[in-house]
Amino acid sequence: MKTEFYIAVRYFFSKKKTNIVNVIVFLSVLSLNVSTFSLSIILFVFSGLENLNKKFYQIHYPDIIISSKKGDLFSDDVTIKKKIKSIKGIIAFSKTMEKKVFLHYNNQKYFISLKGVDPEYEKVMEKFKKIDLKNTLYPGYLNVYVGWSSMVFYFPIIFRNQIKIPSKILFFSYKKDHNTFIPFFIQKKISIKGVFQFNRKMDIEYLFCNLYEIQNIIKEKRIQTLEIRIHKEANIQKIKKILIKKFGSNFNIITRVEKEKAFYKVLNTEKIFVYFLFSLMTLITGFNLFSAIFILQLDKIKELFTLWYIGFSLCKIKTIFLYIGFLITIFGCFSGLFMAYVISFIQKKYQIIKAIGKIPFPVKITMSDSCIVISIILTIGTIISFYSSRRINGVISDYK
């Protein structure tokens, strides 16, 4: 062990001549501890939100969506099925169509989305489940599935009387005539065939029905999107490239990862802001470290002169206080990080703190976040220690 480091350790742990020096050193350790703890906790929460969002997209969104670049419908022919089935890694695909509709019931109007899906949709979206409440279909009616959550919000009365339903849906659509699109409205009575359960947002904002029913209403045998599910081990970008080759440039092919990019962009921007804010806070609280080293220099002035007289150079004396700054920074940094680990572990296991209702704050301890926190705190601590150790020249000259 270097002599300078040994002396620094002795100075750091030994009892100071005046009690105020002990308090100042403790406060400098505590300030770095709080800065490290705060930054770590916030970054662990951000990582938890990122992980939660990733799981949400995996469960509630298809892996790949194919749609027309022009935004209109495209033909549902046999070649599409052959193109998709020829690609390895694809588990299932579903043909869908979505329309914005007005629901009229009991003199009330609801603007909601109606989604038509084929029988393969439940294979693509594992979390999507539908239950038939009745087997009979009313001729001239649109048979829909309503969300489990929407039974409370929108349809408390409809379900009390399923035989006679005075509810109507108003479709907005258009037809093509000599390269011009002519808009028109279609009114259709609805019959509640069953309920579906997917996620709370979809349950409230959506109605589902069979794809062929929408096609019959708007008199179009085409589809709007193809939703695809792939194997977990499959390379999603590789499959996307194959689909682009097979379908050509007239189609938009979007992966689930690309849908997540907007969220991650916002999250990363907020993370950068957090890094900057807490770096600034750590720099401000770092003045406690500056004060602690300066006070220690004054407290140990006689010992410093003794070291100087026995042959210690000024550079070695500076190194002693540089090491003391390192020790204060390291103790503050790692004690704060340890506290953040403990709190995050307790939150993850026992879910004590809730975000909304019964939903707990998500936390995820990552090595990358830990390394970033350590780097920020140690860098700021090292810079402050270096500049404060240089003040020893003035201290010694004043006491000569």
GROMACS .gro file of C-alpha atoms in nm:
model
  400
    1MET     CA    1   0.000   0.000   0.000
    2LYS     CA    2   0.132   0.344  -0.089
    3THR     CA    3   0.225   0.564   0.205
    4GLU     CA    4   0.002   0.845   0.080
    5PHE     CA    5  -0.301   0.615   0.061
    6TYR     CA    6  -0.230   0.469   0.407
    7ILE     CA    7  -0.214   0.820   0.557
    8ALA     CA    8  -0.535   0.917   0.372
    9VAL     CA    9  -0.717   0.616   0.519
   10ARG     CA   10  -0.591   0.703   0.868
   11TYR     CA   11  -0.703   1.066   0.828
   12PHE     CA   12  -1.044   0.959   0.699
   13PHE     CA   13  -1.126   0.709   0.975
   14SER     CA   14  -0.943   0.867   1.270
   15LYS     CA   15  -1.116   1.097   1.517
   16LYS     CA   16  -1.080   1.464   1.422
   17LYS     CA   17  -0.965   1.730   1.666
   18THR     CA   18  -1.294   1.919   1.650
   19ASN     CA   19  -1.638   1.763   1.627
   20ILE     CA   20  -1.752   1.999   1.349
   21VAL     CA   21  -1.498   1.837   1.113
   22ASN     CA   22  -1.660   1.496   1.171
   23VAL     CA   23  -2.002   1.650   1.096
   24ILE     CA   24  -1.882   1.814   0.772
   25VAL     CA   25  -1.718   1.490   0.649
   26PHE     CA   26  -2.035   1.295   0.735
   27LEU     CA   27  -2.252   1.550   0.550
   28SER     CA   28  -2.032   1.528   0.241
   29VAL     CA   29  -2.069   1.148   0.239
   30LEU     CA   30  -2.444   1.183   0.300
   31SER     CA   31  -2.492   1.435   0.014
   32LEU     CA   32  -2.321   1.202  -0.234
   33ASN     CA   33  -2.521   0.911  -0.089
   34VAL     CA   34  -2.852   1.092  -0.149
   35SER     CA   35  -2.752   1.200  -0.502
   36THR     CA   36  -2.653   0.843  -0.594
   37PHE     CA   37  -2.966   0.696  -0.436
   38SER     CA   38  -3.201   0.942  -0.612
   39LEU     CA   39  -3.043   0.901  -0.956
   40SER     CA   40  -3.035   0.521  -0.922
   41ILE     CA   41  -3.398   0.492  -0.815
   42ILE     CA   42  -3.521   0.714  -1.100
   43LEU     CA   43  -3.319   0.521  -1.360
   44PHE     CA   44  -3.442   0.186  -1.221
   45VAL     CA   45  -3.802   0.313  -1.250
   46PHE     CA   46  -3.736   0.425  -1.609
   47SER     CA   47  -3.596   0.079  -1.689
   48GLY     CA   48  -3.901  -0.077  -1.524
   49LEU     CA   49  -4.134   0.134  -1.739
   50GLU     CA   50  -3.936   0.039  -2.050
   51ASN     CA   51  -3.959  -0.330  -1.961
   52LEU     CA   52  -4.332  -0.300  -1.881
   53ASN     CA   53  -4.396  -0.127  -2.213
   54LYS     CA   54  -4.200  -0.397  -2.398
   55LYS     CA   55  -4.412  -0.669  -2.238
   56PHE     CA   56  -4.730  -0.472  -2.315
   57TYR     CA   57  -4.641  -0.446  -2.684
   58GLN     CA   58  -4.549  -0.815  -2.698
   59ILE     CA   59  -4.887  -0.914  -2.553
   60HIS     CA   60  -5.122  -0.661  -2.710
   61TYR     CA   61  -4.973  -0.590  -3.052
   62PRO     CA   62  -4.892  -0.823  -3.343
   63ASP     CA   63  -4.528  -0.879  -3.431
   64ILE     CA   64  -4.572  -0.749  -3.788
   65ILE     CA   65  -4.850  -0.545  -3.955
   66ILE     CA   66  -4.889  -0.524  -4.333
   67SER     CA   67  -5.105  -0.252  -4.487
   68SER     CA   68  -5.135  -0.066  -4.817
   69LYS     CA   69  -4.919   0.247  -4.857
   70LYS     CA   70  -5.211   0.425  -5.021
   71GLY     CA   71  -5.419   0.369  -4.708
   72ASP     CA   72  -5.699   0.188  -4.889
   73LEU     CA   73  -5.804  -0.179  -4.897
   74PHE     CA   74  -5.619  -0.446  -5.089
   75SER     CA   75  -5.725  -0.774  -5.249
   76ASP     CA   76  -5.756  -1.085  -5.039
   77ASP     CA   77  -5.638  -1.352  -5.280
   78VAL     CA   78  -5.477  -1.695  -5.256
   79THR     CA   79  -5.128  -1.561  -5.340
   80ILE     CA   80  -5.113  -1.365  -5.013
   81LYS     CA   81  -5.165  -1.683  -4.813
   82LYS     CA   82  -4.897  -1.863  -5.014
   83LYS     CA   83  -4.647  -1.578  -4.975
   84ILE     CA   84  -4.681  -1.570  -4.597
   85LYS     CA   85  -4.692  -1.947  -4.541
   86SER     CA   86  -4.371  -1.989  -4.742
   87ILE     CA   87  -4.173  -1.787  -4.485
   88LYS     CA   88  -4.014  -1.981  -4.198
   89GLY     CA   89  -4.067  -1.836  -3.852
   90ILE     CA   90  -4.428  -1.724  -3.899
   91ILE     CA   91  -4.673  -1.898  -3.664
   92ALA     CA   92  -5.002  -1.743  -3.777
   93PHE     CA   93  -5.153  -1.446  -3.960
   94SER     CA   94  -5.494  -1.282  -3.954
   95LYS     CA   95  -5.688  -1.064  -4.200
   96THR     CA   96  -5.846  -0.761  -4.038
   97MET     CA   97  -6.039  -0.444  -4.115
   98GLU     CA   98  -6.106  -0.150  -3.884
   99LYS     CA   99  -6.373   0.120  -3.914
  100LYS     CA  100  -6.469   0.421  -3.704
  101VAL     CA  101  -6.841   0.407  -3.631
  102PHE     CA  102  -7.114   0.591  -3.440
  103LEU     CA  103  -7.314   0.380  -3.198
  104HIS     CA  104  -7.666   0.508  -3.129
  105TYR     CA  105  -7.835   0.379  -2.816
  106ASN     CA  106  -8.094   0.532  -2.585
  107ASN     CA  107  -8.054   0.877  -2.744
  108GLN     CA  108  -7.682   0.862  -2.677
  109LYS     CA  109  -7.401   0.859  -2.936
  110TYR     CA  110  -7.068   0.684  -2.890
  111PHE     CA  111  -6.778   0.727  -3.132
  112ILE     CA  112  -6.590   0.395  -3.122
  113SER     CA  113  -6.386   0.160  -3.341
  114LEU     CA  114  -6.523  -0.154  -3.499
  115LYS     CA  115  -6.271  -0.421  -3.591
  116GLY     CA  116  -6.351  -0.715  -3.815
  117VAL     CA  117  -6.125  -1.018  -3.772
  118ASP     CA  118  -6.108  -1.367  -3.916
  119PRO     CA  119  -6.097  -1.688  -3.702
  120GLU     CA  120  -5.712  -1.683  -3.705
  121TYR     CA  121  -5.699  -1.364  -3.499
  122GLU     CA  122  -5.700  -1.554  -3.168
  123LYS     CA  123  -5.386  -1.741  -3.281
  124VAL     CA  124  -5.208  -1.414  -3.363
  125MET     CA  125  -5.312  -1.241  -3.039
  126GLU     CA  126  -5.298  -1.499  -2.761
  127LYS     CA  127  -5.449  -1.262  -2.502
  128PHE     CA  128  -5.758  -1.200  -2.715
  129LYS     CA  129  -6.046  -1.423  -2.602
  130LYS     CA  130  -6.409  -1.407  -2.707
  131ILE     CA  131  -6.712  -1.583  -2.560
  132ASP     CA  132  -7.041  -1.637  -2.742
  133LEU     CA  133  -7.347  -1.542  -2.537
  134LYS     CA  134  -7.583  -1.684  -2.796
  135ASN     CA  135  -7.563  -1.910  -3.099
  136THR     CA  136  -7.843  -1.761  -3.308
  137LEU     CA  137  -7.775  -1.483  -3.560
  138TYR     CA  138  -8.038  -1.221  -3.641
  139PRO     CA  139  -8.075  -1.162  -4.017
  140GLY     CA  140  -8.010  -0.803  -4.119
  141TYR     CA  141  -7.822  -0.733  -3.795
  142LEU     CA  142  -7.450  -0.680  -3.734
  143ASN     CA  143  -7.341  -0.934  -3.473
  144VAL     CA  144  -7.078  -0.777  -3.249
  145TYR     CA  145  -6.863  -0.868  -2.951
  146VAL     CA  146  -6.828  -0.605  -2.679
  147GLY     CA  147  -6.540  -0.571  -2.436
  148TRP     CA  148  -6.569  -0.711  -2.088
  149SER     CA  149  -6.481  -0.372  -1.937
  150SER     CA  150  -6.721  -0.185  -2.165
  151MET     CA  151  -7.015  -0.375  -2.016
  152VAL     CA  152  -6.982  -0.142  -1.718
  153PHE     CA  153  -6.908   0.179  -1.909
  154TYR     CA  154  -7.122   0.165  -2.220
  155PHE     CA  155  -7.362  -0.127  -2.224
  156PRO     CA  156  -7.518  -0.178  -1.879
  157ILE     CA  157  -7.871  -0.175  -2.017
  158ILE     CA  158  -7.814  -0.357  -2.347
  159PHE     CA  159  -7.722  -0.679  -2.173
  160ARG     CA  160  -8.043  -0.685  -1.976
  161ASN     CA  161  -8.236  -0.731  -2.296
  162GLN     CA  162  -8.055  -0.915  -2.572
  163ILE     CA  163  -8.358  -1.010  -2.776
  164LYS     CA  164  -8.480  -0.664  -2.872
  165ILE     CA  165  -8.192  -0.424  -2.917
  166PRO     CA  166  -8.287  -0.080  -3.046
  167SER     CA  167  -7.921   0.001  -3.112
  168LYS     CA  168  -7.778   0.112  -3.444
  169ILE     CA  169  -7.433   0.162  -3.589
  170LEU     CA  170  -7.358   0.430  -3.847
  171PHE     CA  171  -7.075   0.344  -4.087
  172PHE     CA  172  -6.883   0.598  -4.289
  173SER     CA  173  -6.739   0.457  -4.611
  174TYR     CA  174  -6.675   0.550  -4.972
  175LYS     CA  175  -6.694   0.402  -5.318
  176LYS     CA  176  -6.471   0.463  -5.616
  177ASP     CA  177  -6.625   0.603  -5.933
  178HIS     CA  178  -6.401   0.711  -6.224
  179ASN     CA  179  -6.095   0.778  -6.004
  180THR     CA  180  -6.301   0.976  -5.752
  181PHE     CA  181  -6.410   0.863  -5.407
  182ILE     CA  182  -6.774   0.921  -5.318
  183PRO     CA  183  -6.845   0.914  -4.941
  184PHE     CA  184  -7.164   0.761  -4.805
  185PHE     CA  185  -7.313   0.645  -4.474
  186ILE     CA  186  -7.451   0.301  -4.393
  187GLN     CA  187  -7.684   0.241  -4.100
  188LYS     CA  188  -7.700  -0.105  -3.943
  189LYS     CA  189  -7.878  -0.252  -3.642
  190ILE     CA  190  -7.661  -0.444  -3.403
  191SER     CA  191  -7.699  -0.761  -3.202
  192ILE     CA  192  -7.472  -0.848  -2.912
  193LYS     CA  193  -7.338  -1.193  -2.996
  194GLY     CA  194  -7.085  -1.216  -2.716
  195VAL     CA  195  -6.804  -1.053  -2.520
  196PHE     CA  196  -6.430  -1.035  -2.569
  197GLN     CA  197  -6.143  -0.974  -2.329
  198PHE     CA  198  -5.814  -0.825  -2.444
  199ASN     CA  199  -5.690  -0.522  -2.252
  200ARG     CA  200  -5.876  -0.247  -2.071
  201LYS     CA  201  -5.824   0.015  -2.343
  202MET     CA  202  -5.937  -0.215  -2.625
  203ASP     CA  203  -6.227  -0.345  -2.417
  204ILE     CA  204  -6.365   0.007  -2.377
  205GLU     CA  205  -6.285   0.163  -2.714
  206TYR     CA  206  -6.350  -0.127  -2.952
  207LEU     CA  207  -6.625  -0.354  -3.081
  208PHE     CA  208  -6.528  -0.672  -3.263
  209CYS     CA  209  -6.712  -0.868  -3.529
  210ASN     CA  210  -6.639  -1.125  -3.797
  211LEU     CA  211  -6.449  -0.986  -4.095
  212TYR     CA  212  -6.699  -1.112  -4.352
  213GLU     CA  213  -6.979  -0.911  -4.184
  214ILE     CA  214  -6.801  -0.578  -4.241
  215GLN     CA  215  -6.713  -0.687  -4.594
  216ASN     CA  216  -7.080  -0.762  -4.662
  217ILE     CA  217  -7.193  -0.426  -4.522
  218ILE     CA  218  -6.954  -0.212  -4.726
  219LYS     CA  219  -6.976  -0.456  -5.021
  220GLU     CA  220  -6.600  -0.502  -5.042
  221LYS     CA  221  -6.430  -0.842  -5.036
  222ARG     CA  222  -6.093  -0.686  -4.966
  223ILE     CA  223  -5.898  -0.640  -4.641
  224GLN     CA  224  -5.723  -0.352  -4.464
  225THR     CA  225  -5.435  -0.515  -4.275
  226LEU     CA  226  -5.254  -0.843  -4.226
  227GLU     CA  227  -5.142  -0.907  -3.869
  228ILE     CA  228  -4.864  -1.161  -3.823
  229ARG     CA  229  -4.725  -1.351  -3.527
  230ILE     CA  230  -4.374  -1.499  -3.541
  231HIS     CA  231  -4.173  -1.742  -3.328
  232LYS     CA  232  -3.995  -1.592  -3.026
  233GLU     CA  233  -3.660  -1.716  -3.156
  234ALA     CA  234  -3.718  -1.583  -3.509
  235ASN     CA  235  -3.536  -1.273  -3.633
  236ILE     CA  236  -3.810  -1.014  -3.686
  237GLN     CA  237  -3.596  -0.788  -3.908
  238LYS     CA  238  -3.499  -1.079  -4.132
  239ILE     CA  239  -3.865  -1.178  -4.175
  240LYS     CA  240  -3.953  -0.816  -4.252
  241LYS     CA  241  -3.694  -0.806  -4.533
  242ILE     CA  242  -3.838  -1.126  -4.683
  243LEU     CA  243  -4.191  -0.982  -4.666
  244ILE     CA  244  -4.076  -0.661  -4.840
  245LYS     CA  245  -3.930  -0.870  -5.124
  246LYS     CA  246  -4.247  -1.077  -5.158
  247PHE     CA  247  -4.504  -0.797  -5.127
  248GLY     CA  248  -4.315  -0.519  -5.303
  249SER     CA  249  -4.296  -0.144  -5.241
  250ASN     CA  250  -4.673  -0.083  -5.243
  251PHE     CA  251  -4.713  -0.209  -4.886
  252ASN     CA  252  -4.621  -0.073  -4.545
  253ILE     CA  253  -4.460  -0.344  -4.331
  254ILE     CA  254  -4.418  -0.232  -3.970
  255THR     CA  255  -4.272  -0.442  -3.688
  256ARG     CA  256  -4.371  -0.425  -3.324
  257VAL     CA  257  -4.022  -0.293  -3.243
  258GLU     CA  258  -4.077   0.001  -3.480
  259LYS     CA  259  -4.408   0.078  -3.310
  260GLU     CA  260  -4.220   0.094  -2.979
  261LYS     CA  261  -3.961   0.342  -3.113
  262ALA     CA  262  -4.176   0.647  -3.044
  263PHE     CA  263  -4.212   0.547  -2.679
  264TYR     CA  264  -3.841   0.467  -2.643
  265LYS     CA  265  -3.748   0.799  -2.803
  266VAL     CA  266  -3.951   0.987  -2.541
  267LEU     CA  267  -3.812   0.769  -2.263
  268ASN     CA  268  -3.450   0.818  -2.373
  269THR     CA  269  -3.501   1.195  -2.401
  270GLU     CA  270  -3.634   1.200  -2.045
  271LYS     CA  271  -3.338   0.987  -1.932
  272ILE     CA  272  -3.090   1.236  -2.081
  273PHE     CA  273  -3.271   1.518  -1.899
  274VAL     CA  274  -3.250   1.317  -1.572
  275TYR     CA  275  -2.875   1.257  -1.626
  276PHE     CA  276  -2.818   1.628  -1.677
  277LEU     CA  277  -3.038   1.736  -1.384
  278PHE     CA  278  -2.886   1.496  -1.132
  279SER     CA  279  -2.532   1.562  -1.255
  280LEU     CA  280  -2.596   1.929  -1.184
  281MET     CA  281  -2.742   1.844  -0.842
  282THR     CA  282  -2.443   1.621  -0.763
  283LEU     CA  283  -2.208   1.901  -0.870
  284ILE     CA  284  -2.385   2.141  -0.635
  285THR     CA  285  -2.386   1.896  -0.343
  286GLY     CA  286  -2.022   1.823  -0.429
  287PHE     CA  287  -1.930   2.156  -0.267
  288ASN     CA  288  -1.978   1.969   0.062
  289LEU     CA  289  -1.691   1.746  -0.050
  290PHE     CA  290  -1.484   2.054  -0.136
  291SER     CA  291  -1.555   2.199   0.209
  292ALA     CA  292  -1.478   1.868   0.384
  293ILE     CA  293  -1.134   1.837   0.222
  294PHE     CA  294  -1.051   2.201   0.295
  295ILE     CA  295  -1.157   2.166   0.661
  296LEU     CA  296  -0.951   1.846   0.690
  297GLN     CA  297  -0.649   2.032   0.555
  298LEU     CA  298  -0.691   2.293   0.829
  299ASP     CA  299  -0.752   2.025   1.094
  300LYS     CA  300  -0.437   1.832   1.001
  301ILE     CA  301  -0.211   2.134   0.936
  302LYS     CA  302   0.045   2.042   1.207
  303GLU     CA  303   0.073   1.684   1.080
  304LEU     CA  304   0.119   1.820   0.726
  305PHE     CA  305   0.413   2.035   0.836
  306THR     CA  306   0.563   1.732   1.011
  307LEU     CA  307   0.535   1.529   0.688
  308TRP     CA  308   0.686   1.818   0.493
  309TYR     CA  309   0.982   1.847   0.730
  310ILE     CA  310   1.061   1.474   0.712
  311GLY     CA  311   1.084   1.486   0.334
  312PHE     CA  312   0.730   1.458   0.190
  313SER     CA  313   0.697   1.665  -0.125
  314LEU     CA  314   0.406   1.900  -0.182
  315CYS     CA  315   0.283   1.668  -0.459
  316LYS     CA  316   0.261   1.373  -0.217
  317ILE     CA  317   0.071   1.581   0.037
  318LYS     CA  318  -0.176   1.680  -0.238
  319THR     CA  319  -0.212   1.311  -0.325
  320ILE     CA  320  -0.314   1.234   0.036
  321PHE     CA  321  -0.611   1.469   0.015
  322LEU     CA  322  -0.692   1.349  -0.334
  323TYR     CA  323  -0.724   0.998  -0.188
  324ILE     CA  324  -0.940   1.132   0.095
  325GLY     CA  325  -1.173   1.282  -0.168
  326PHE     CA  326  -1.180   0.945  -0.344
  327LEU     CA  327  -1.273   0.769  -0.018
  328ILE     CA  328  -1.556   1.014   0.058
  329THR     CA  329  -1.688   0.981  -0.299
  330ILE     CA  330  -1.664   0.599  -0.302
  331PHE     CA  331  -1.836   0.562   0.037
  332GLY     CA  332  -2.114   0.802  -0.063
  333CYS     CA  333  -2.158   0.646  -0.408
  334PHE     CA  334  -2.167   0.280  -0.313
  335SER     CA  335  -2.372   0.327   0.005
  336GLY     CA  336  -2.632   0.518  -0.201
  337LEU     CA  337  -2.629   0.251  -0.471
  338PHE     CA  338  -2.670  -0.024  -0.210
  339MET     CA  339  -2.971   0.158  -0.060
  340ALA     CA  340  -3.122   0.193  -0.409
  341TYR     CA  341  -3.074  -0.183  -0.467
  342VAL     CA  342  -3.245  -0.266  -0.135
  343ILE     CA  343  -3.543  -0.033  -0.195
  344SER     CA  344  -3.582  -0.155  -0.556
  345PHE     CA  345  -3.569  -0.519  -0.445
  346ILE     CA  346  -3.835  -0.458  -0.177
  347GLN     CA  347  -4.058  -0.272  -0.426
  348LYS     CA  348  -4.019  -0.545  -0.689
  349LYS     CA  349  -4.097  -0.826  -0.444
  350TYR     CA  350  -4.364  -0.671  -0.221
  351GLN     CA  351  -4.499  -0.395  -0.454
  352ILE     CA  352  -4.549  -0.149  -0.168
  353ILE     CA  353  -4.567   0.178  -0.366
  354LYS     CA  354  -4.857   0.196  -0.614
  355ALA     CA  355  -4.864   0.408  -0.930
  356ILE     CA  356  -5.237   0.402  -1.011
  357GLY     CA  357  -5.487   0.204  -0.807
  358LYS     CA  358  -5.344  -0.143  -0.756
  359ILE     CA  359  -5.075  -0.108  -1.023
  360PRO     CA  360  -4.729  -0.100  -0.856
  361PHE     CA  361  -4.442   0.122  -0.966
  362PRO     CA  362  -4.231  -0.093  -1.200
  363VAL     CA  363  -3.859  -0.115  -1.119
  364LYS     CA  364  -3.579  -0.300  -1.292
  365ILE     CA  365  -3.218  -0.306  -1.173
  366THR     CA  366  -2.985  -0.304  -1.472
  367MET     CA  367  -2.608  -0.318  -1.493
  368SER     CA  368  -2.598  -0.037  -1.749
  369ASP     CA  369  -2.789   0.204  -1.521
  370SER     CA  370  -2.564   0.112  -1.227
  371CYS     CA  371  -2.248   0.173  -1.432
  372ILE     CA  372  -2.381   0.511  -1.554
  373VAL     CA  373  -2.460   0.622  -1.198
  374ILE     CA  374  -2.118   0.513  -1.069
  375SER     CA  375  -1.945   0.687  -1.361
  376ILE     CA  376  -2.129   1.018  -1.304
  377ILE     CA  377  -2.071   1.026  -0.927
  378LEU     CA  378  -1.707   0.914  -0.941
  379THR     CA  379  -1.625   1.158  -1.223
  380ILE     CA  380  -1.772   1.457  -1.037
  381GLY     CA  381  -1.613   1.342  -0.709
  382THR     CA  382  -1.272   1.302  -0.874
  383ILE     CA  383  -1.284   1.649  -1.034
  384ILE     CA  384  -1.382   1.816  -0.705
  385SER     CA  385  -1.120   1.617  -0.510
  386PHE     CA  386  -0.849   1.714  -0.759
  387TYR     CA  387  -0.922   2.087  -0.741
  388SER     CA  388  -0.969   2.093  -0.364
  389SER     CA  389  -0.640   1.906  -0.305
  390ARG     CA  390  -0.456   2.179  -0.497
  391ARG     CA  391  -0.555   2.433  -0.231
  392ILE     CA  392  -0.294   2.284   0.001
  393ASN     CA  393  -0.041   2.532  -0.142
  394GLY     CA  394  -0.235   2.825  -0.001
  395VAL     CA  395  -0.299   2.652   0.334
  396ILE     CA  396   0.071   2.578   0.392
  397SER     CA  397   0.188   2.925   0.282
  398ASP     CA  398  -0.064   3.089   0.519
  399TYR     CA  399   0.067   2.888   0.817
  400LYS     CA  400   0.440   2.929   0.747
   0.00000   0.00000   0.00000
